[in-house]
Amino acid sequence: MTALVREFTPTLYAAPNLWQQLGIAERGPKLYQALHEGFSYSVFDKLATVSMLDKKQLAQVCQLAPATLARRAKLGKFTQEESDRLHRFATVLVAANALFDKDQTAAKRWLTEPVYGLGDKAPLEMLATSAETQAILDLIGRLEHGVFA
């Protein structure tokens, strides 16, 4: 019999307010529509505030060049691809905050420091692809359930 391995998908967690603070739906058709249309630039500002990262650091994590960020600020919204990267970061942020019982300082420290279960890479260094993002979320899921990497 083959064991079924399931991907960890974050549930509502203890901090549904983050999604409301960002002004985006957590999941479902409203989220998909917002991603396709492109997030408002205000989502970036709010993410910087709630993550306790400065805007330069957040832009780097989300692979947004300074010139691109300046253009998006002027335009007022991001592209679909950029919005997807911002959403990946937000999803990991929500999961990390839940892992540390809403202790934002501990979550930020964990996100920015090398983690053994991620091959000694910092989670924020692993948001470039959806596969790496899923690895972070899977690790958080294992840690929440007491399964250490």
Coordinates of C-alpha atoms in Angstrom, one line a residue:
M1 CA 0.0 0.0 0.0
T2 CA 1.4 3.4 -1.0
A3 CA 1.4 6.2 1.6
L4 CA -0.3 9.4 0.4
V5 CA 1.7 12.5 1.1
R6 CA -0.4 15.6 1.2
E7 CA 0.7 19.2 0.8
F8 CA 0.2 21.5 3.7
T9 CA -2.3 24.2 2.9
P10 CA -2.7 26.9 5.5
T11 CA -6.1 27.1 6.9
L12 CA -7.8 30.1 8.5
Y13 CA -5.2 30.2 11.3
A14 CA -5.5 32.4 14.3
A15 CA -4.9 35.6 12.4
P16 CA -7.6 36.0 9.7
N17 CA -7.3 39.7 10.4
L18 CA -4.1 39.9 8.3
W19 CA -6.0 39.3 5.1
Q20 CA -8.6 41.9 6.1
Q21 CA -5.8 44.3 6.9
L22 CA -4.3 43.8 3.5
G23 CA -7.7 44.3 1.8
I24 CA -7.6 41.0 -0.1
A25 CA -9.6 37.8 0.2
E26 CA -7.8 34.8 1.8
R27 CA -8.9 32.4 -0.9
G28 CA -11.6 31.7 -3.5
P29 CA -12.9 33.6 -6.5
K30 CA -12.4 37.1 -5.0
L31 CA -8.7 36.3 -4.4
Y32 CA -8.3 34.9 -7.9
Q33 CA -9.9 37.9 -9.4
A34 CA -7.7 40.3 -7.4
L35 CA -4.6 38.3 -8.5
H36 CA -5.6 38.5 -12.1
E37 CA -6.4 42.2 -11.9
G38 CA -3.3 43.0 -9.9
F39 CA -3.1 44.0 -6.3
S40 CA -3.4 47.6 -5.4
Y41 CA -0.1 49.3 -4.4
S42 CA -1.5 49.8 -0.9
V43 CA -1.2 46.0 -0.4
F44 CA 2.6 46.4 -0.6
D45 CA 2.6 49.3 2.0
K46 CA 0.4 47.2 4.4
L47 CA 2.6 44.1 4.0
A48 CA 5.7 46.1 4.9
T49 CA 3.9 47.4 8.0
V50 CA 2.5 44.1 9.2
S51 CA 5.7 42.1 8.4
M52 CA 8.0 44.6 10.2
L53 CA 10.2 44.6 7.1
D54 CA 11.3 47.9 5.5
K55 CA 10.0 48.5 2.0
K56 CA 13.4 47.9 0.4
Q57 CA 13.7 44.5 2.1
L58 CA 10.1 43.5 1.1
A59 CA 10.8 44.6 -2.5
Q60 CA 13.9 42.4 -2.5
V61 CA 12.0 39.4 -1.0
C62 CA 9.2 39.8 -3.6
Q63 CA 11.7 40.3 -6.5
L64 CA 10.6 43.9 -7.2
A65 CA 13.4 46.1 -8.6
P66 CA 13.5 49.7 -7.3
A67 CA 12.5 51.1 -10.7
T68 CA 9.6 48.6 -11.0
L69 CA 8.4 49.5 -7.5
A70 CA 8.5 53.2 -8.4
R71 CA 6.5 52.6 -11.6
R72 CA 3.9 50.5 -9.6
A73 CA 3.6 53.2 -7.0
K74 CA 2.8 55.7 -9.8
L75 CA 0.4 53.3 -11.6
G76 CA -1.2 52.3 -8.3
K77 CA -1.2 48.5 -8.9
F78 CA 0.9 45.5 -9.5
T79 CA 0.9 43.0 -12.4
Q80 CA -0.6 39.6 -12.0
E81 CA 2.8 38.0 -11.6
E82 CA 3.9 40.6 -9.0
S83 CA 0.7 40.2 -7.1
D84 CA 1.2 36.4 -7.0
R85 CA 4.7 37.0 -5.4
L86 CA 3.2 39.4 -2.8
H87 CA 0.5 36.8 -2.1
R88 CA 3.1 34.0 -1.6
F89 CA 4.9 36.3 0.9
A90 CA 1.6 37.1 2.7
T91 CA 0.7 33.4 2.9
V92 CA 4.0 32.5 4.5
L93 CA 3.8 35.5 6.8
V94 CA 0.3 34.3 8.1
A95 CA 1.6 30.8 8.6
A96 CA 4.7 31.9 10.4
N97 CA 2.7 34.2 12.7
A98 CA 0.4 31.3 13.5
L99 CA 3.3 29.0 14.2
F100 CA 4.6 31.5 16.7
D101 CA 1.2 32.3 18.3
K102 CA 1.0 35.8 16.7
D103 CA 4.5 36.7 18.1
Q104 CA 5.5 38.9 15.2
T105 CA 9.0 39.4 16.4
A106 CA 9.6 35.6 16.7
A107 CA 8.0 35.1 13.3
K108 CA 10.2 37.7 11.7
R109 CA 13.3 36.3 13.3
W110 CA 12.4 32.8 12.0
L111 CA 11.7 34.1 8.5
T112 CA 15.0 35.9 8.2
E113 CA 17.4 33.4 9.8
P114 CA 18.6 30.1 8.3
V115 CA 16.3 27.1 9.1
Y116 CA 17.7 23.6 9.2
G117 CA 14.6 22.0 7.8
L118 CA 15.0 24.3 4.7
G119 CA 18.6 23.3 4.0
D120 CA 19.9 26.1 6.2
K121 CA 18.2 28.8 4.0
A122 CA 16.2 31.6 5.5
P123 CA 12.5 31.3 4.5
L124 CA 12.6 34.7 3.0
E125 CA 15.3 33.5 0.6
M126 CA 12.9 30.8 -0.7
L127 CA 9.9 32.8 -2.0
A128 CA 11.1 33.0 -5.6
T129 CA 9.1 29.9 -6.7
S130 CA 5.8 28.3 -5.7
A131 CA 7.7 25.0 -5.0
E132 CA 10.0 26.7 -2.5
T133 CA 7.1 28.5 -0.9
Q134 CA 5.2 25.2 -0.6
A135 CA 8.3 23.7 1.1
I136 CA 8.2 26.5 3.7
L137 CA 4.5 25.9 4.3
D138 CA 5.0 22.2 4.5
L139 CA 7.7 22.7 7.1
I140 CA 5.5 25.0 9.1
G141 CA 2.7 22.4 9.0
R142 CA 5.1 19.7 10.3
L143 CA 6.4 22.0 13.1
E144 CA 2.8 22.8 14.1
H145 CA 2.1 19.1 14.4
G146 CA 5.3 18.3 16.2
V147 CA 7.0 16.6 13.3
F148 CA 10.5 18.0 13.2
A149 CA 12.6 18.0 10.0

